[in-house]
Amino acid sequence: ESSGHAVERLVAVAVLDLRRDDGRVLVQLGKWEEGSVVPKCTLPGSKLHDCELPVDAVQRVLQEELWPFAHGVQKGRVEQVVESRESARYRLKTRYVRTIQYATLSRDFIEPLLPTPIGVGSLPSHMQHHAKSDLFLLRVHKKTYLCAWIAQELHEALRSPSGDKALKAWVSSIKVDDIDSSPTGSAQSRVTDRMDTDGGGNLEFHGTGRPSVTTMSGREASHVSSLRSTADAGIEPAIIDF
């Protein structure tokens, strides 16, 4: 309860701003519900558990949700942002305390999932030169999330009010078939980018989530031999739902 006896809801979250050496940031573009993607562009993260410190929440996200990348993460500075606004869900004034852990992926770290190009067909013209991205799936428990490494400029554009429509159009053009919803956590699916206009390849996940490639770019081909021996990557980060 805040001053003046007005009820104020408090939400504390911790997110990871993880970037590769090419400057691209890891984001979640949406999650699968009933066979389709619900678009939402956000950084991986979590609400804080009771009595949990932000630094511990970030570590939990790394170990439980981003474990395929955890060994390559190099943490940097931490920033805290406080914002007050009315919650659309609860209709209460809410104070959001957001802790951002900035981090980079080690340059010599071999990514456990194969990047797949994303085309530019459904994006507005002012976004198209930022649109080529590395798309992949991650699973946590029974949920499947669509994630990507994207340019910072595109991340900011998709999170803006005007970017919501573009995000929906972009994500809806990506087809994922045969999602395995079994509780074992396997990710049997096929990802097809229908917007690809420059020869990018299709990415297939079989059984444990290990990818096989039908068409590869030069960068993709360089990773194939090492990726075939990577551990099961059937986990994905949680989307924060306010």
mmCIF file of C-alpha atoms in Angstrom:
data_model
loop_
_atom_site.group_PDB
_atom_site.id
_atom_site.type_symbol
_atom_site.label_atom_id
_atom_site.label_comp_id
_atom_site.label_asym_id
_atom_site.label_seq_id
_atom_site.Cartn_x
_atom_site.Cartn_y
_atom_site.Cartn_z
ATOM 1 C CA GLU A 1 0.000 0.000 0.000
ATOM 2 C CA SER A 2 1.432 3.381 -1.006
ATOM 3 C CA SER A 3 1.090 6.819 0.550
ATOM 4 C CA GLY A 4 -2.453 8.173 0.687
ATOM 5 C CA HIS A 5 -3.780 4.678 1.459
ATOM 6 C CA ALA A 6 -4.151 3.847 -2.236
ATOM 7 C CA VAL A 7 -3.525 0.206 -3.091
ATOM 8 C CA GLU A 8 -0.524 -0.227 -5.361
ATOM 9 C CA ARG A 9 0.495 -3.551 -6.817
ATOM 10 C CA LEU A 10 4.223 -4.333 -6.998
ATOM 11 C CA VAL A 11 5.746 -6.519 -9.697
ATOM 12 C CA ALA A 12 9.477 -7.265 -9.670
ATOM 13 C CA VAL A 13 11.039 -8.913 -12.704
ATOM 14 C CA ALA A 14 14.529 -9.723 -13.925
ATOM 15 C CA VAL A 15 15.395 -9.956 -17.618
ATOM 16 C CA LEU A 16 18.513 -10.860 -19.560
ATOM 17 C CA ASP A 17 19.740 -8.609 -22.354
ATOM 18 C CA LEU A 18 22.010 -11.136 -24.087
ATOM 19 C CA ARG A 19 23.941 -10.140 -27.202
ATOM 20 C CA ARG A 20 26.252 -11.863 -29.650
ATOM 21 C CA ASP A 21 29.462 -10.383 -30.998
ATOM 22 C CA ASP A 22 27.552 -9.255 -34.114
ATOM 23 C CA GLY A 23 25.388 -7.010 -31.916
ATOM 24 C CA ARG A 24 22.195 -9.045 -32.233
ATOM 25 C CA VAL A 25 20.069 -9.511 -29.138
ATOM 26 C CA LEU A 26 18.233 -12.666 -28.033
ATOM 27 C CA VAL A 27 14.456 -12.128 -27.941
ATOM 28 C CA GLN A 28 11.291 -14.164 -27.691
ATOM 29 C CA LEU A 29 8.897 -13.491 -30.558
ATOM 30 C CA GLY A 30 5.989 -15.515 -29.198
ATOM 31 C CA LYS A 31 4.756 -18.811 -27.824
ATOM 32 C CA TRP A 32 2.636 -21.605 -29.258
ATOM 33 C CA GLU A 33 -0.913 -21.974 -28.028
ATOM 34 C CA GLU A 34 -3.291 -24.430 -29.691
ATOM 35 C CA GLY A 35 -1.220 -24.753 -32.834
ATOM 36 C CA SER A 36 -0.570 -21.064 -33.495
ATOM 37 C CA VAL A 37 1.896 -18.461 -32.299
ATOM 38 C CA VAL A 38 0.843 -15.712 -29.903
ATOM 39 C CA PRO A 39 3.180 -12.822 -30.866
ATOM 40 C CA LYS A 40 5.027 -10.953 -28.110
ATOM 41 C CA CYS A 41 8.508 -9.500 -28.517
ATOM 42 C CA THR A 42 10.316 -9.559 -25.175
ATOM 43 C CA LEU A 43 13.633 -10.332 -23.530
ATOM 44 C CA PRO A 44 13.920 -13.674 -21.707
ATOM 45 C CA GLY A 45 13.282 -13.316 -17.992
ATOM 46 C CA SER A 46 11.053 -14.070 -15.039
ATOM 47 C CA LYS A 47 9.119 -12.565 -12.186
ATOM 48 C CA LEU A 48 11.050 -12.783 -8.933
ATOM 49 C CA HIS A 49 10.067 -15.552 -6.547
ATOM 50 C CA ASP A 50 9.321 -14.759 -2.907
ATOM 51 C CA CYS A 51 12.460 -13.441 -1.150
ATOM 52 C CA GLU A 52 14.493 -13.923 -4.345
ATOM 53 C CA LEU A 53 17.163 -11.404 -5.320
ATOM 54 C CA PRO A 54 17.330 -10.172 -8.936
ATOM 55 C CA VAL A 55 20.815 -11.659 -9.372
ATOM 56 C CA ASP A 56 19.469 -15.048 -8.299
ATOM 57 C CA ALA A 57 16.506 -14.752 -10.658
ATOM 58 C CA VAL A 58 18.834 -14.089 -13.586
ATOM 59 C CA GLN A 59 20.912 -17.123 -12.671
ATOM 60 C CA ARG A 60 17.758 -19.232 -12.435
ATOM 61 C CA VAL A 61 16.691 -18.129 -15.912
ATOM 62 C CA LEU A 62 20.111 -19.058 -17.262
ATOM 63 C CA GLN A 63 20.213 -22.472 -15.609
ATOM 64 C CA GLU A 64 16.615 -23.536 -16.134
ATOM 65 C CA GLU A 65 15.515 -21.751 -19.292
ATOM 66 C CA LEU A 66 18.566 -20.665 -21.265
ATOM 67 C CA TRP A 67 20.836 -23.554 -20.345
ATOM 68 C CA PRO A 68 21.854 -24.222 -23.977
ATOM 69 C CA PHE A 69 23.666 -20.856 -23.886
ATOM 70 C CA ALA A 70 24.571 -20.650 -20.177
ATOM 71 C CA HIS A 71 28.229 -21.694 -20.494
ATOM 72 C CA GLY A 72 28.875 -18.991 -23.065
ATOM 73 C CA VAL A 73 27.290 -16.083 -21.167
ATOM 74 C CA GLN A 74 29.541 -13.331 -19.852
ATOM 75 C CA LYS A 75 27.672 -11.008 -17.493
ATOM 76 C CA GLY A 76 28.182 -7.259 -17.517
ATOM 77 C CA ARG A 77 26.483 -4.297 -15.892
ATOM 78 C CA VAL A 78 23.093 -4.340 -14.189
ATOM 79 C CA GLU A 79 20.416 -1.682 -14.596
ATOM 80 C CA GLN A 80 17.169 -1.183 -12.672
ATOM 81 C CA VAL A 81 14.149 0.583 -14.170
ATOM 82 C CA VAL A 82 11.080 1.550 -12.113
ATOM 83 C CA GLU A 83 7.809 2.385 -13.847
ATOM 84 C CA SER A 84 4.305 3.000 -12.483
ATOM 85 C CA ARG A 85 1.197 2.455 -14.585
ATOM 86 C CA GLU A 86 -2.190 0.776 -14.423
ATOM 87 C CA SER A 87 -2.182 -2.953 -15.065
ATOM 88 C CA ALA A 88 -4.449 -3.796 -17.993
ATOM 89 C CA ARG A 89 -5.109 -7.218 -16.488
ATOM 90 C CA TYR A 90 -5.787 -6.306 -12.852
ATOM 91 C CA ARG A 91 -7.007 -2.715 -13.291
ATOM 92 C CA LEU A 92 -4.758 -1.607 -10.435
ATOM 93 C CA LYS A 93 -2.000 0.952 -10.257
ATOM 94 C CA THR A 94 1.150 -1.127 -10.509
ATOM 95 C CA ARG A 95 4.791 -0.373 -9.869
ATOM 96 C CA TYR A 96 7.070 -2.416 -12.084
ATOM 97 C CA VAL A 97 10.632 -2.864 -10.855
ATOM 98 C CA ARG A 98 12.624 -4.259 -13.776
ATOM 99 C CA THR A 99 16.199 -5.416 -13.304
ATOM 100 C CA ILE A 100 18.131 -5.781 -16.560
ATOM 101 C CA GLN A 101 21.228 -7.958 -16.592
ATOM 102 C CA TYR A 102 23.346 -7.092 -19.629
ATOM 103 C CA ALA A 103 25.481 -9.908 -20.975
ATOM 104 C CA THR A 104 27.339 -11.061 -24.060
ATOM 105 C CA LEU A 105 27.779 -14.461 -25.652
ATOM 106 C CA SER A 106 31.428 -15.459 -25.754
ATOM 107 C CA ARG A 107 32.894 -15.123 -29.237
ATOM 108 C CA ASP A 108 34.283 -18.670 -29.224
ATOM 109 C CA PHE A 109 31.059 -20.218 -27.904
ATOM 110 C CA ILE A 110 29.490 -22.662 -30.382
ATOM 111 C CA GLU A 111 25.753 -22.047 -30.484
ATOM 112 C CA PRO A 112 23.751 -25.211 -29.739
ATOM 113 C CA LEU A 113 20.984 -24.400 -32.209
ATOM 114 C CA LEU A 114 21.449 -23.775 -35.898
ATOM 115 C CA PRO A 115 20.566 -20.221 -37.070
ATOM 116 C CA THR A 116 17.937 -19.993 -39.794
ATOM 117 C CA PRO A 117 17.496 -16.871 -41.933
ATOM 118 C CA ILE A 118 14.277 -14.904 -41.641
ATOM 119 C CA GLY A 119 13.036 -13.096 -44.714
ATOM 120 C CA VAL A 120 11.613 -9.620 -44.999
ATOM 121 C CA GLY A 121 8.425 -10.102 -46.991
ATOM 122 C CA SER A 122 5.824 -9.020 -44.428
ATOM 123 C CA LEU A 123 7.748 -6.265 -42.655
ATOM 124 C CA PRO A 124 7.286 -2.548 -43.421
ATOM 125 C CA SER A 125 9.938 -1.117 -45.723
ATOM 126 C CA HIS A 126 11.657 0.851 -42.950
ATOM 127 C CA MET A 127 12.227 -2.406 -41.020
ATOM 128 C CA GLN A 128 13.291 -4.675 -43.865
ATOM 129 C CA HIS A 129 17.042 -3.972 -43.728
ATOM 130 C CA HIS A 130 17.056 -5.161 -40.102
ATOM 131 C CA ALA A 131 14.921 -8.235 -40.634
ATOM 132 C CA LYS A 132 17.359 -11.027 -41.409
ATOM 133 C CA SER A 133 17.543 -12.955 -38.157
ATOM 134 C CA ASP A 134 18.389 -16.325 -36.643
ATOM 135 C CA LEU A 135 15.236 -18.195 -35.707
ATOM 136 C CA PHE A 136 14.927 -21.184 -33.390
ATOM 137 C CA LEU A 137 12.598 -22.949 -30.970
ATOM 138 C CA LEU A 138 13.043 -23.510 -27.243
ATOM 139 C CA ARG A 139 10.848 -25.590 -24.955
ATOM 140 C CA VAL A 140 10.150 -25.366 -21.224
ATOM 141 C CA HIS A 141 7.882 -28.041 -19.824
ATOM 142 C CA LYS A 142 4.869 -28.239 -22.183
ATOM 143 C CA LYS A 143 5.293 -24.850 -23.853
ATOM 144 C CA THR A 144 7.131 -24.009 -27.049
ATOM 145 C CA TYR A 145 8.592 -20.569 -27.700
ATOM 146 C CA LEU A 146 9.785 -18.949 -30.894
ATOM 147 C CA CYS A 147 13.070 -17.090 -30.314
ATOM 148 C CA ALA A 148 15.480 -15.174 -32.510
ATOM 149 C CA TRP A 149 18.696 -13.212 -32.573
ATOM 150 C CA ILE A 150 17.685 -9.858 -34.059
ATOM 151 C CA ALA A 151 19.234 -6.436 -34.595
ATOM 152 C CA GLN A 152 18.703 -3.932 -31.788
ATOM 153 C CA GLU A 153 16.967 -1.548 -34.198
ATOM 154 C CA LEU A 154 14.398 -4.208 -35.081
ATOM 155 C CA HIS A 155 13.914 -5.102 -31.419
ATOM 156 C CA GLU A 156 13.092 -1.492 -30.587
ATOM 157 C CA ALA A 157 10.783 -1.175 -33.591
ATOM 158 C CA LEU A 158 8.826 -4.337 -32.770
ATOM 159 C CA ARG A 159 8.369 -3.254 -29.141
ATOM 160 C CA SER A 160 6.964 0.126 -30.144
ATOM 161 C CA PRO A 161 3.175 0.681 -30.390
ATOM 162 C CA SER A 162 3.392 0.833 -34.172
ATOM 163 C CA GLY A 163 5.442 -2.362 -34.298
ATOM 164 C CA ASP A 164 2.726 -4.639 -32.923
ATOM 165 C CA LYS A 165 1.021 -5.084 -36.296
ATOM 166 C CA ALA A 166 4.347 -5.718 -38.012
ATOM 167 C CA LEU A 167 5.258 -8.339 -35.399
ATOM 168 C CA LYS A 168 1.967 -10.189 -35.888
ATOM 169 C CA ALA A 169 2.382 -10.205 -39.665
ATOM 170 C CA TRP A 170 6.006 -11.325 -39.427
ATOM 171 C CA VAL A 171 5.423 -14.131 -36.929
ATOM 172 C CA SER A 172 2.262 -15.366 -38.675
ATOM 173 C CA SER A 173 4.321 -16.048 -41.817
ATOM 174 C CA ILE A 174 6.442 -18.600 -39.949
ATOM 175 C CA LYS A 175 5.010 -22.089 -40.049
ATOM 176 C CA VAL A 176 5.819 -24.770 -37.478
ATOM 177 C CA ASP A 177 4.394 -28.231 -38.106
ATOM 178 C CA ASP A 178 3.972 -31.232 -35.811
ATOM 179 C CA ILE A 179 4.753 -29.604 -32.454
ATOM 180 C CA ASP A 180 5.150 -32.405 -29.945
ATOM 181 C CA SER A 181 3.105 -31.416 -26.883
ATOM 182 C CA SER A 182 4.094 -34.450 -24.847
ATOM 183 C CA PRO A 183 5.261 -33.809 -21.255
ATOM 184 C CA THR A 184 8.674 -35.294 -21.993
ATOM 185 C CA GLY A 185 9.910 -31.961 -23.287
ATOM 186 C CA SER A 186 10.897 -33.179 -26.749
ATOM 187 C CA ALA A 187 10.512 -30.704 -29.575
ATOM 188 C CA GLN A 188 9.552 -32.526 -32.736
ATOM 189 C CA SER A 189 8.668 -29.881 -35.275
ATOM 190 C CA ARG A 190 9.548 -28.371 -38.593
ATOM 191 C CA VAL A 191 10.153 -24.642 -38.937
ATOM 192 C CA THR A 192 9.565 -23.100 -42.347
ATOM 193 C CA ASP A 193 10.136 -19.421 -43.076
ATOM 194 C CA ARG A 194 7.634 -18.601 -45.797
ATOM 195 C CA MET A 195 8.950 -15.030 -46.105
ATOM 196 C CA ASP A 196 12.509 -15.991 -47.043
ATOM 197 C CA THR A 197 13.332 -14.163 -50.273
ATOM 198 C CA ASP A 198 17.090 -14.634 -50.458
ATOM 199 C CA GLY A 199 17.686 -18.372 -50.449
ATOM 200 C CA GLY A 200 17.702 -19.095 -46.732
ATOM 201 C CA GLY A 201 17.093 -22.629 -45.555
ATOM 202 C CA ASN A 202 14.489 -24.579 -43.680
ATOM 203 C CA LEU A 203 15.299 -25.872 -40.216
ATOM 204 C CA GLU A 204 13.985 -29.158 -38.888
ATOM 205 C CA PHE A 205 13.897 -30.373 -35.280
ATOM 206 C CA HIS A 206 13.657 -34.119 -34.756
ATOM 207 C CA GLY A 207 12.881 -35.893 -31.485
ATOM 208 C CA THR A 208 15.235 -34.282 -28.991
ATOM 209 C CA GLY A 209 15.327 -30.905 -30.693
ATOM 210 C CA ARG A 210 18.566 -31.448 -32.627
ATOM 211 C CA PRO A 211 18.338 -29.686 -35.985
ATOM 212 C CA SER A 212 18.901 -31.029 -39.455
ATOM 213 C CA VAL A 213 19.247 -28.643 -42.370
ATOM 214 C CA THR A 214 17.798 -28.854 -45.853
ATOM 215 C CA THR A 215 19.391 -25.680 -47.238
ATOM 216 C CA MET A 216 22.257 -23.817 -45.601
ATOM 217 C CA SER A 217 24.068 -20.538 -45.893
ATOM 218 C CA GLY A 218 27.850 -20.386 -45.497
ATOM 219 C CA ARG A 219 27.639 -19.549 -41.796
ATOM 220 C CA GLU A 220 25.124 -22.335 -41.205
ATOM 221 C CA ALA A 221 27.286 -24.925 -42.914
ATOM 222 C CA SER A 222 30.265 -24.017 -40.746
ATOM 223 C CA HIS A 223 28.341 -24.995 -37.627
ATOM 224 C CA VAL A 224 26.796 -28.294 -38.751
ATOM 225 C CA SER A 225 29.475 -30.729 -37.580
ATOM 226 C CA SER A 226 29.663 -29.301 -34.076
ATOM 227 C CA LEU A 227 25.912 -28.867 -33.729
ATOM 228 C CA ARG A 228 25.205 -32.504 -34.471
ATOM 229 C CA SER A 229 26.951 -33.467 -31.247
ATOM 230 C CA THR A 230 25.346 -30.852 -28.976
ATOM 231 C CA ALA A 231 23.213 -31.821 -26.009
ATOM 232 C CA ASP A 232 19.459 -31.913 -26.106
ATOM 233 C CA ALA A 233 18.243 -28.315 -26.502
ATOM 234 C CA GLY A 234 14.540 -28.781 -25.777
ATOM 235 C CA ILE A 235 14.106 -25.911 -23.303
ATOM 236 C CA GLU A 236 13.001 -22.349 -23.798
ATOM 237 C CA PRO A 237 12.766 -19.166 -21.738
ATOM 238 C CA ALA A 238 9.588 -17.953 -20.115
ATOM 239 C CA ILE A 239 7.641 -14.964 -21.323
ATOM 240 C CA ILE A 240 6.760 -12.550 -18.535
ATOM 241 C CA ASP A 241 3.004 -12.126 -18.342
ATOM 242 C CA PHE A 242 1.838 -9.047 -16.468
#
